[in-house]
mmCIF file of C-alpha atoms in Angstrom:
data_model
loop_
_atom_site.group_PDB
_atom_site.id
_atom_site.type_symbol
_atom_site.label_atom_id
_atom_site.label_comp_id
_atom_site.label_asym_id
_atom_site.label_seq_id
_atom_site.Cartn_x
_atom_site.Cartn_y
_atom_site.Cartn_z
ATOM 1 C CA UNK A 1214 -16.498 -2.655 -7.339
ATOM 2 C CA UNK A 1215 -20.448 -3.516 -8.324
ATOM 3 C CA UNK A 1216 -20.133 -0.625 -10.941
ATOM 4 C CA UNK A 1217 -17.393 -0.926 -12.828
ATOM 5 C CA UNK A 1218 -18.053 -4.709 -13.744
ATOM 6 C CA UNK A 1219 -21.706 -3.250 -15.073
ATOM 7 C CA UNK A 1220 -20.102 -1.099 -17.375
ATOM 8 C CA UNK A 1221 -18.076 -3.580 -18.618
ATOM 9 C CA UNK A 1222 -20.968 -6.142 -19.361
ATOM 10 C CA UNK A 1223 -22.852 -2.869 -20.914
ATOM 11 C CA UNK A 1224 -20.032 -2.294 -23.382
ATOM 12 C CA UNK A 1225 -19.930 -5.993 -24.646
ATOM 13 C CA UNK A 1226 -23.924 -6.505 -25.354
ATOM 14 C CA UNK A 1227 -23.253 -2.908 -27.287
ATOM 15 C CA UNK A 1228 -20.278 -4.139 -29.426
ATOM 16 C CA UNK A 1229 -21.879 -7.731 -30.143
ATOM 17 C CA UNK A 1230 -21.892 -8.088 -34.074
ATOM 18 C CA UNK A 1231 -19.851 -5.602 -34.448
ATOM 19 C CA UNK A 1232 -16.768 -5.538 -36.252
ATOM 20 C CA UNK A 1233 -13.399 -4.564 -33.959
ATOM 21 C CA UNK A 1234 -11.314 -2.183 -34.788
ATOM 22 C CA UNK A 1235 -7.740 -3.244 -35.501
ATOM 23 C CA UNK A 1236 -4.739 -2.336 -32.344
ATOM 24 C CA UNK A 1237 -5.406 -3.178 -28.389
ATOM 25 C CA UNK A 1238 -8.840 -2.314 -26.966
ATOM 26 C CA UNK A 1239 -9.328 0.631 -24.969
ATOM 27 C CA UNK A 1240 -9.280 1.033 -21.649
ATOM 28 C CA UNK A 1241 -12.724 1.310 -19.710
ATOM 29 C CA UNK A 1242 -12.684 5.031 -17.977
ATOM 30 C CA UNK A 1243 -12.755 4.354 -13.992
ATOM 31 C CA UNK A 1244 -16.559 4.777 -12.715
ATOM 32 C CA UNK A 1245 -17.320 8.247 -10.774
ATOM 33 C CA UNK A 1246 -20.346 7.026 -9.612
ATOM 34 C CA UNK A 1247 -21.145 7.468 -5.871
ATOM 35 C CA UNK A 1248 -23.917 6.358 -3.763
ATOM 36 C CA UNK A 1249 -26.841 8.797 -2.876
ATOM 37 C CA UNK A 1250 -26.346 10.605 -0.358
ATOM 38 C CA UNK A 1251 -28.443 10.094 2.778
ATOM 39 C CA UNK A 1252 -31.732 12.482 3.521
ATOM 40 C CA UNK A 1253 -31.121 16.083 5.028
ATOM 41 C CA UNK A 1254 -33.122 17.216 8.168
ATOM 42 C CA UNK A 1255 -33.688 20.172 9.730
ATOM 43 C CA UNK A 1256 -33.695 19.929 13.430
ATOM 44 C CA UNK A 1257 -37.092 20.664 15.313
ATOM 45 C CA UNK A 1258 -35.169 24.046 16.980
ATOM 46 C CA UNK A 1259 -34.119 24.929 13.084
ATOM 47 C CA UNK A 1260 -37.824 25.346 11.084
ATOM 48 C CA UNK A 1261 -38.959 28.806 10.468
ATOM 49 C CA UNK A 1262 -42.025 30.691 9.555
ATOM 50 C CA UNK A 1263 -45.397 29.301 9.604
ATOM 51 C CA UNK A 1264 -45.412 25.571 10.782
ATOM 52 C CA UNK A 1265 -48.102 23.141 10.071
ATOM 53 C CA UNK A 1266 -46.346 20.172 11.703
ATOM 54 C CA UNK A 1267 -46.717 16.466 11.546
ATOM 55 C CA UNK A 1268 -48.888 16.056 14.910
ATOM 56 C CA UNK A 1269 -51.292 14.508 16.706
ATOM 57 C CA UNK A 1270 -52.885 14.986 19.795
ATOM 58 C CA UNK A 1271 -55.362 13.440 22.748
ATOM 59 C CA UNK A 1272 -58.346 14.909 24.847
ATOM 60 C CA UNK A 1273 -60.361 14.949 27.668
ATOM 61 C CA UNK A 1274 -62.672 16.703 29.931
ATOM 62 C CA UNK A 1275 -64.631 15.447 33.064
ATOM 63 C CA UNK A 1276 -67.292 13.331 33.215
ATOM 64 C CA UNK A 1277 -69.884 12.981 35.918
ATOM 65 C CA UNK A 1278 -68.006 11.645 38.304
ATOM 66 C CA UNK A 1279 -65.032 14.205 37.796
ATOM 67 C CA UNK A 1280 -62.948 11.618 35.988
ATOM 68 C CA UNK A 1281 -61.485 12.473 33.134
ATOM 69 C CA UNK A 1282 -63.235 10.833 29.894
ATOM 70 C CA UNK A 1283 -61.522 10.323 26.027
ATOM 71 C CA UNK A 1284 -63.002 13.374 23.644
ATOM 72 C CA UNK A 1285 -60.782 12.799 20.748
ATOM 73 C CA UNK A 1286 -57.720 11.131 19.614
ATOM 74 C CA UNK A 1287 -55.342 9.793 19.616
ATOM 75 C CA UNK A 1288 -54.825 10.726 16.045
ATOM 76 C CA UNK A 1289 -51.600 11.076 14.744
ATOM 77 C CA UNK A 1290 -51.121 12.738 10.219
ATOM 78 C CA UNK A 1291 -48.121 14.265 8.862
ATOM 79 C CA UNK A 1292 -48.658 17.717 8.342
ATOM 80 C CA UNK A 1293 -52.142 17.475 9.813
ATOM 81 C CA UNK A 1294 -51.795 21.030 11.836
ATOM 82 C CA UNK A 1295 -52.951 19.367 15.105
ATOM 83 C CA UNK A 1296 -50.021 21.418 16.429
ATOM 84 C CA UNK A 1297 -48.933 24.663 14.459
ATOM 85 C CA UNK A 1298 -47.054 27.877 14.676
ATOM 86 C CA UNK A 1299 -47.107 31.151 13.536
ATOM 87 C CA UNK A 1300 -44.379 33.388 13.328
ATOM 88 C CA UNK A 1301 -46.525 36.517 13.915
ATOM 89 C CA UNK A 1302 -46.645 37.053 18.118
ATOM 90 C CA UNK A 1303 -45.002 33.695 18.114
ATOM 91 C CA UNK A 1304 -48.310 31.909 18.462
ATOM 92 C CA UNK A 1305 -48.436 28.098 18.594
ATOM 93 C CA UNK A 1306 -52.014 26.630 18.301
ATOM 94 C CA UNK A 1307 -52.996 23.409 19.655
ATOM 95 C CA UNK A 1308 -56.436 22.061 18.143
ATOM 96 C CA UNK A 1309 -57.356 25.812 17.437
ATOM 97 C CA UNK A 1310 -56.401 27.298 20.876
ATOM 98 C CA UNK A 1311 -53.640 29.285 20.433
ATOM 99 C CA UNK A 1312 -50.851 30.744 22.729
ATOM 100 C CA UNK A 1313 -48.467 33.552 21.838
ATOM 101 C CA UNK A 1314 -44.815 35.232 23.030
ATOM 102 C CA UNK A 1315 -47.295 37.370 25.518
ATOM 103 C CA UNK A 1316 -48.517 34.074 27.059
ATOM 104 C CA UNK A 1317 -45.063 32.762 27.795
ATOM 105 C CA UNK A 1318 -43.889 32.194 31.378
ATOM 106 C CA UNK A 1319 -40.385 34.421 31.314
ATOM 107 C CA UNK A 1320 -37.678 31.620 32.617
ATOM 108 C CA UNK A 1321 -38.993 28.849 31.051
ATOM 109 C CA UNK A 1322 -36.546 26.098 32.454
ATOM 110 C CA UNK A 1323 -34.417 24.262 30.054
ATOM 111 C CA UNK A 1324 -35.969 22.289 27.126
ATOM 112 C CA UNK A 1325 -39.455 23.106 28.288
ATOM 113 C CA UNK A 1326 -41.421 26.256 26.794
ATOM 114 C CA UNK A 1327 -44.546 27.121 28.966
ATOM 115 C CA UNK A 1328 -46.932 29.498 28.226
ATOM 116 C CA UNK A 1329 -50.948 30.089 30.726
ATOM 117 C CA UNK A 1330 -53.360 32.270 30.070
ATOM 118 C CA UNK A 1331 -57.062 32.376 31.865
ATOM 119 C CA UNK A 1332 -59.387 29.677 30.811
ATOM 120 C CA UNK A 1333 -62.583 30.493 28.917
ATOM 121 C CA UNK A 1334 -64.645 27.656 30.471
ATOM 122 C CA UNK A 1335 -64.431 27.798 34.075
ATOM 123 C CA UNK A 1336 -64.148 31.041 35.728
ATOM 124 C CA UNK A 1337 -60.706 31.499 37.752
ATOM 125 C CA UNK A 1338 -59.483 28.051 36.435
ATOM 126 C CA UNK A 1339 -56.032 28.720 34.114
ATOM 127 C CA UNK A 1340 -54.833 27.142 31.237
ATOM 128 C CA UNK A 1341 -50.949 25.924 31.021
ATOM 129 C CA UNK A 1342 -49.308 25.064 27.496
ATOM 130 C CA UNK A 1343 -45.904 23.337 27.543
ATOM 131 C CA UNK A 1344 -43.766 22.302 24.749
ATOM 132 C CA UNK A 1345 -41.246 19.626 26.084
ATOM 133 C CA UNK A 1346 -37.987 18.589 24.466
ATOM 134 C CA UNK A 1347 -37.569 15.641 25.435
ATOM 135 C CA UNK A 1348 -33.737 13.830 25.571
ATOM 136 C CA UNK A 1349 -32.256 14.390 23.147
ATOM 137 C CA UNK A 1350 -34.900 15.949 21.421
ATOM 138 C CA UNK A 1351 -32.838 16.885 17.838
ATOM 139 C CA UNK A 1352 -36.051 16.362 15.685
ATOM 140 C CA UNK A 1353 -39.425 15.615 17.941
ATOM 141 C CA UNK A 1354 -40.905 17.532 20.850
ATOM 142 C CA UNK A 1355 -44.091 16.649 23.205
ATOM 143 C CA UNK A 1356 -46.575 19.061 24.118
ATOM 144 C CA UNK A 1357 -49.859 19.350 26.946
ATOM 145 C CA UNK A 1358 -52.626 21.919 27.723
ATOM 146 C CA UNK A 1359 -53.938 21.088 30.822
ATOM 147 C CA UNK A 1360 -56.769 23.323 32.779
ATOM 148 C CA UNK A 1361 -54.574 23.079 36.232
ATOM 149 C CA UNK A 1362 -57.107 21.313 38.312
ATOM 150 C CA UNK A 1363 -59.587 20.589 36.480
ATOM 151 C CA UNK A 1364 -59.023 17.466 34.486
ATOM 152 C CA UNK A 1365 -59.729 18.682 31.060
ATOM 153 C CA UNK A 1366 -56.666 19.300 28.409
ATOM 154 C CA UNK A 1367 -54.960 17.519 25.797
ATOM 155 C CA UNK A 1368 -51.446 15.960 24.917
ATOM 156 C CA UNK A 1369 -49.598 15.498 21.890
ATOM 157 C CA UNK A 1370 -46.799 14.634 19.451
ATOM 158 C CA UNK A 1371 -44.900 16.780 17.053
ATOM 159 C CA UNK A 1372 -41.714 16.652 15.202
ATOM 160 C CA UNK A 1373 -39.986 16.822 12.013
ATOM 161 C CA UNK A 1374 -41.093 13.404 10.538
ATOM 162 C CA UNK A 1375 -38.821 10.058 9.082
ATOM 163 C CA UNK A 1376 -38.893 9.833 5.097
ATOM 164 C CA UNK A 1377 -41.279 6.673 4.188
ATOM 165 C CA UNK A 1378 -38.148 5.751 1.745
ATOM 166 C CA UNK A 1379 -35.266 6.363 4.918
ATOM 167 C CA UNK A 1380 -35.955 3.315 6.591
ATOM 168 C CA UNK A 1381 -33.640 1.794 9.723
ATOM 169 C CA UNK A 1382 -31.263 -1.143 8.842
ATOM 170 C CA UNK A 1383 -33.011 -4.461 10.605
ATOM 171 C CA UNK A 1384 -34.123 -6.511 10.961
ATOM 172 C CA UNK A 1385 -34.477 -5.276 14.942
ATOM 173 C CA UNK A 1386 -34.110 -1.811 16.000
ATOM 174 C CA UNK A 1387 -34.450 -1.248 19.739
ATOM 175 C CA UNK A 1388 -34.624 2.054 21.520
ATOM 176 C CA UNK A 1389 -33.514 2.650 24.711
ATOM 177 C CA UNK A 1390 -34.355 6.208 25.449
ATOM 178 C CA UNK A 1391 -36.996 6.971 27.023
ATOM 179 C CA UNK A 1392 -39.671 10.104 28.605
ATOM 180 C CA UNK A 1393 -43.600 9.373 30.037
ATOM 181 C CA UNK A 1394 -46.015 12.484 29.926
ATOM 182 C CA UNK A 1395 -49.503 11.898 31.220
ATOM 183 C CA UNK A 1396 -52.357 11.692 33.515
ATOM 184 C CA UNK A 1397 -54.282 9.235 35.625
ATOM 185 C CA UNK A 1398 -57.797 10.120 37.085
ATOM 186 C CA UNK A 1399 -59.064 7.572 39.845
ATOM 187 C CA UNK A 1400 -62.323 7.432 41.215
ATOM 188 C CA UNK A 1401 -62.103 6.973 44.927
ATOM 189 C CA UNK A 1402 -64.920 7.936 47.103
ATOM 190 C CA UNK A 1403 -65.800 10.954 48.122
ATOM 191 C CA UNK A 1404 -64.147 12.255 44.775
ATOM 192 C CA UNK A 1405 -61.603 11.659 42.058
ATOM 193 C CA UNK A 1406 -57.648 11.192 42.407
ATOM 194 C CA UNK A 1407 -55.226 12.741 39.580
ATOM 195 C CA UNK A 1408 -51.838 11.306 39.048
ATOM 196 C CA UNK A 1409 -49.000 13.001 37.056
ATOM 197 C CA UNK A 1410 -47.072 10.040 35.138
ATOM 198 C CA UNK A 1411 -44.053 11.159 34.929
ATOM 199 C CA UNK A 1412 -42.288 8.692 37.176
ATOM 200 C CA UNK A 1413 -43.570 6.020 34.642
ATOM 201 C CA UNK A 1414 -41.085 3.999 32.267
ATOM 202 C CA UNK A 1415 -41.559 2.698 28.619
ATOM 203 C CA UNK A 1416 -39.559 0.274 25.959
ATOM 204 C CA UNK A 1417 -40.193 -0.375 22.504
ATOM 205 C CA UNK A 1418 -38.649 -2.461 19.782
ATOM 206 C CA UNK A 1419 -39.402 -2.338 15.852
ATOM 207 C CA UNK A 1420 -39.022 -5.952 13.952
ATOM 208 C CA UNK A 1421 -38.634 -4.508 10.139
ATOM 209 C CA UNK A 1422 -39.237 -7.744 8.874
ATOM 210 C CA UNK A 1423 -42.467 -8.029 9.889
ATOM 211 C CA UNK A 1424 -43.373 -3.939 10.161
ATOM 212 C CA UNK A 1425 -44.531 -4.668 13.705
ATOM 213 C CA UNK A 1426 -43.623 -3.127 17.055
ATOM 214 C CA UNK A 1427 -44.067 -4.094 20.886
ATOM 215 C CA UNK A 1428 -43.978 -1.770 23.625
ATOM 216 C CA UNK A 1429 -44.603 -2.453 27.255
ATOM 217 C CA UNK A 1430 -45.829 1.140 29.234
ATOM 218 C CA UNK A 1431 -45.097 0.905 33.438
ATOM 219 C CA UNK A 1432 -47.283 3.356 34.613
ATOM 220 C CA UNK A 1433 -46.427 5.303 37.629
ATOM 221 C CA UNK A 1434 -48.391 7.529 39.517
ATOM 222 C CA UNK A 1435 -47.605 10.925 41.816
ATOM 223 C CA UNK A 1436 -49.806 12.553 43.715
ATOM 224 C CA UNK A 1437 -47.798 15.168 46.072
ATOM 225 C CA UNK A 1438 -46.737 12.055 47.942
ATOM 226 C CA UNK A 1439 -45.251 8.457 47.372
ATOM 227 C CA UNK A 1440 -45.430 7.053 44.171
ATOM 228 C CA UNK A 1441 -48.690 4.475 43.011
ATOM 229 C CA UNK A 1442 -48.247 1.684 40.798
ATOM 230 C CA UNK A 1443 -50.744 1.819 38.261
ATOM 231 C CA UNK A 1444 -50.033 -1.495 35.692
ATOM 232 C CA UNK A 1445 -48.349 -2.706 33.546
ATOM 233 C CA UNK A 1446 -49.564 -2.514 29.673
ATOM 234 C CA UNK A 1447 -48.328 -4.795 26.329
ATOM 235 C CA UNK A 1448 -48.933 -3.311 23.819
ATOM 236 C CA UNK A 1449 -48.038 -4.201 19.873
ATOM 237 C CA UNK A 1450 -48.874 -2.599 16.423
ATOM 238 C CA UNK A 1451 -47.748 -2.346 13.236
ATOM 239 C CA UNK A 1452 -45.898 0.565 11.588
ATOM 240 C CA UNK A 1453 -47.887 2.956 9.142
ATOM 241 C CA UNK A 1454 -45.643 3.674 6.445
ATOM 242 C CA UNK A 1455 -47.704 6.470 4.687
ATOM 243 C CA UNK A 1456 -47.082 8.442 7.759
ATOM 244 C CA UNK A 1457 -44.475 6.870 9.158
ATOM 245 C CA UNK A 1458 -45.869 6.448 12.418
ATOM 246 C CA UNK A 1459 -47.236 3.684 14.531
ATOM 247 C CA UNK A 1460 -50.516 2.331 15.474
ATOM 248 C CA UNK A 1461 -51.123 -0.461 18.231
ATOM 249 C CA UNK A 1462 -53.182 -1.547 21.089
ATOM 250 C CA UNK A 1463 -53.067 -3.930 23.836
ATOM 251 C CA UNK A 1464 -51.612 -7.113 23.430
ATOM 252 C CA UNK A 1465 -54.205 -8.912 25.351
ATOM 253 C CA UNK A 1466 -58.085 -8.381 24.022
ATOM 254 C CA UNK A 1467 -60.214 -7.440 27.180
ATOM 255 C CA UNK A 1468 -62.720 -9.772 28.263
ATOM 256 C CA UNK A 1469 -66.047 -9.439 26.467
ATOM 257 C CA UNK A 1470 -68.224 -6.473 27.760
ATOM 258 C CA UNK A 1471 -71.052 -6.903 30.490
ATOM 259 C CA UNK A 1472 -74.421 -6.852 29.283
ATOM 260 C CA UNK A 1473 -75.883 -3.427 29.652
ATOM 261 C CA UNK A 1474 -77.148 -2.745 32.799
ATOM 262 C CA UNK A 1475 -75.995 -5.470 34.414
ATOM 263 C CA UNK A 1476 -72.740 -4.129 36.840
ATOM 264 C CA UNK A 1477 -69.450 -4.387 36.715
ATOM 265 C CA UNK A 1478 -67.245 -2.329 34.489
ATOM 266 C CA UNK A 1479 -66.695 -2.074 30.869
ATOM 267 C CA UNK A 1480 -62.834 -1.617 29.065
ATOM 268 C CA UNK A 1481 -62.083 0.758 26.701
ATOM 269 C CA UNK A 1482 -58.651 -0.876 25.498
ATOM 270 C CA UNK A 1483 -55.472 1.221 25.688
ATOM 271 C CA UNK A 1484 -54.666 2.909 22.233
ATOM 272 C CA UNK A 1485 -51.515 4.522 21.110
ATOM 273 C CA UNK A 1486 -50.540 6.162 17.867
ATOM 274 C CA UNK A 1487 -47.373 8.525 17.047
ATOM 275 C CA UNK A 1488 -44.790 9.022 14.459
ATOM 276 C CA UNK A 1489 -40.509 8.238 14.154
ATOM 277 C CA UNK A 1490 -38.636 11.526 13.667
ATOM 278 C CA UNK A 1491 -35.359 12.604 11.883
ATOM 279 C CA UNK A 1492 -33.079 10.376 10.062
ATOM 280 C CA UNK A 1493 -33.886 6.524 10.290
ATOM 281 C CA UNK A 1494 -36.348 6.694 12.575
ATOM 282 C CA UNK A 1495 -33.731 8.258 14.960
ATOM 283 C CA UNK A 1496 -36.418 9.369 17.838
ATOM 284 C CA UNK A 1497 -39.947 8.510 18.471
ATOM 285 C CA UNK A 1498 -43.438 10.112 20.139
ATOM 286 C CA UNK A 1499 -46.592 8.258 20.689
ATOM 287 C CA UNK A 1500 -49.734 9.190 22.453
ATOM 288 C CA UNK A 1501 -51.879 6.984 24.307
ATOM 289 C CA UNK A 1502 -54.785 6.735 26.202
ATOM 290 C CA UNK A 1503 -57.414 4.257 28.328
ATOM 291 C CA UNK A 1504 -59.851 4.406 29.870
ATOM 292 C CA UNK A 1505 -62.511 2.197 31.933
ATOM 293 C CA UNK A 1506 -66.233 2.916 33.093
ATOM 294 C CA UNK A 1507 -69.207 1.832 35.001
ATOM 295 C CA UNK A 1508 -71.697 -0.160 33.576
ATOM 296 C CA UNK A 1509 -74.466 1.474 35.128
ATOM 297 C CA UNK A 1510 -77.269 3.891 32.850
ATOM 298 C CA UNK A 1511 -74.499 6.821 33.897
ATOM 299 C CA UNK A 1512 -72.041 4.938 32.021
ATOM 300 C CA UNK A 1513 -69.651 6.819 34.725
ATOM 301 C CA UNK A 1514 -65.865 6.597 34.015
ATOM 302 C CA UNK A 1515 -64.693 5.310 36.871
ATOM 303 C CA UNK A 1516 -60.350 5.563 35.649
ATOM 304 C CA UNK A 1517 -58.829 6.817 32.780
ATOM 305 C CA UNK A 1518 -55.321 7.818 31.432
ATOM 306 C CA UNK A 1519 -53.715 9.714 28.626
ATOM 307 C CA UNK A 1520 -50.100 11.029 27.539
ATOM 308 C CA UNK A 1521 -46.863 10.793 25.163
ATOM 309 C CA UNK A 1522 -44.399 8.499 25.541
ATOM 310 C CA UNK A 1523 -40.864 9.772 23.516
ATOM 311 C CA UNK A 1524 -37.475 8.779 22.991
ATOM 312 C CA UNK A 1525 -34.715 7.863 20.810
ATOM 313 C CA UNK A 1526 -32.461 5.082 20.046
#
């Protein structure tokens, strides 16, 4: 109804001053205009050839107590190549170490694609690549390369990313989806404890009035036994719209660093960063990571955590 009434105002301020023709007025022609149609995506299963995705990934290695320490990331850039794929051998590379059809473990269950091949550091030790689809999965995936045992490796987010312009209609939009990824390293005498985080649970709501988002992350540890509680994290963060991601950290600053030297143990707060995928934001991937460490002259990292939470609305 907005339309037609603007091309009826349009056709007055043109005939003001001007003189009418003699007989009845015409009638205005109907309006055929329609609204824009809504932004096409391809789903992440649909790209072909060469891939340079919108990723972003997290790494570790050991430290000198065997726990795992933050190397790089999280960092999370549309287009950035973190995470890319080449149609040739069907080779995915993940921060330039790459993994072809000839790598690929025949079977691969369901939505997850694994690929291992021998690592290059550690004699004996092999390296496992897995690209997750998480639930449902139309536009985003998850991925990990993890030296099996070792405590060195990397996780990261990947998808087809949300138009800056193809925003979700607010002013709240809650998801209620959700998949953990990750690892926990403990130090524990006589050695170092790794956790798979996959029994851990996640929410997240966006306020589009005020471009900010909270998230609370329930981490849950296995070990090959009963489950570990690990803590509970708040964490908020404001939207990025030039990538349209997300960037946040705790919702509580940690108390203020020991002096050097002195004992105790020093916070490095816990960090995520990701993107929204498809149409409106439909699904979502984050990384994040923590860790904490001795204050000793070692500087030993004494626990430490990193992984992708997904999910979709």
């Amino acid at each position: 109804m907005i339309a037609p009434r603007l091309l009826v105002s349009t056709a007055f301020l043109m005939l003001a001053g001007t003189p009418t023709p003699s007989g009845s007025a015409p009638t205005p022609a109907p309006s055929t205009s329609t609204p824009s149609p809504s932004p096409s995506y391809p789903s992440f299963a649909s790209l072909t050839g060469a891939q340079s995705y919108s990723s972003g990934c997290v790494s570790f290695s050991p430290t000198g107590t065997g726990v795992a320490g933050i190397q790089g990331g999280p960092s999370y850039q549309l287009n950035s190549g973190a995470v890319s794929f080449n149609p040739t051998g069907e080779t995915f590379t993940v921060l330039s170490n790459s993994f072809g059809s000839a790598n690929r473990i025949s079977g691969s269950l369901g939505g997850t694609s694994a690929y291992t091949k021998p690592d290059t550091v550690i004699p004996g030790a092999t390296q496992r690549f897995d690209l997750v689809q998480p639930n449902p999965g139309v536009y985003s995936r998850t991925a990990s390369v993890l030296v099996q045992g070792q405590g060195r490796g990397s996780y990261c987010v990947l998808g087809v990313p949300t138009l800056n312009t193809d925003t979700p209609a607010g002013p709240t939009v809650t998801f209620t989806t959700f998949a953990v990824r990750g690892r926990a390293f403990v130090k524990r005498p006589g050695g170092m404890i790794e956790y798979d985080l996959s029994p851990s649970t996640a929410t997240l709501v966006v306020d589009m009035t005020t471009g900010q988002f909270t998230s609370q992350l329930n981490l849950v540890g296995s070990n090959g036994g009963s489950n570990t509680a690990l803590g509970t994290h708040d964490i908020v963060g404001n939207l990025n719209l030039a990538s349209s991601g997300l960037i946040g950290g705790s919702a509580t600053p940690p108390a203020p660093a020991p002096l050097p030297g002195t004992g105790g143990v020093i916070v490095r707060s816990i960090r995520v960063e990701g993107g929204f995928f498809g149409p409106r934001g439909a699904e979502f991937a984050y990384l994040f990571t923590r860790q904490e460490h001795e204050n000793t002259p070692a500087q030993d990292v004494s626990y430490s955590f990193f992984g992708t939470v997904s999910g979709s609305r």
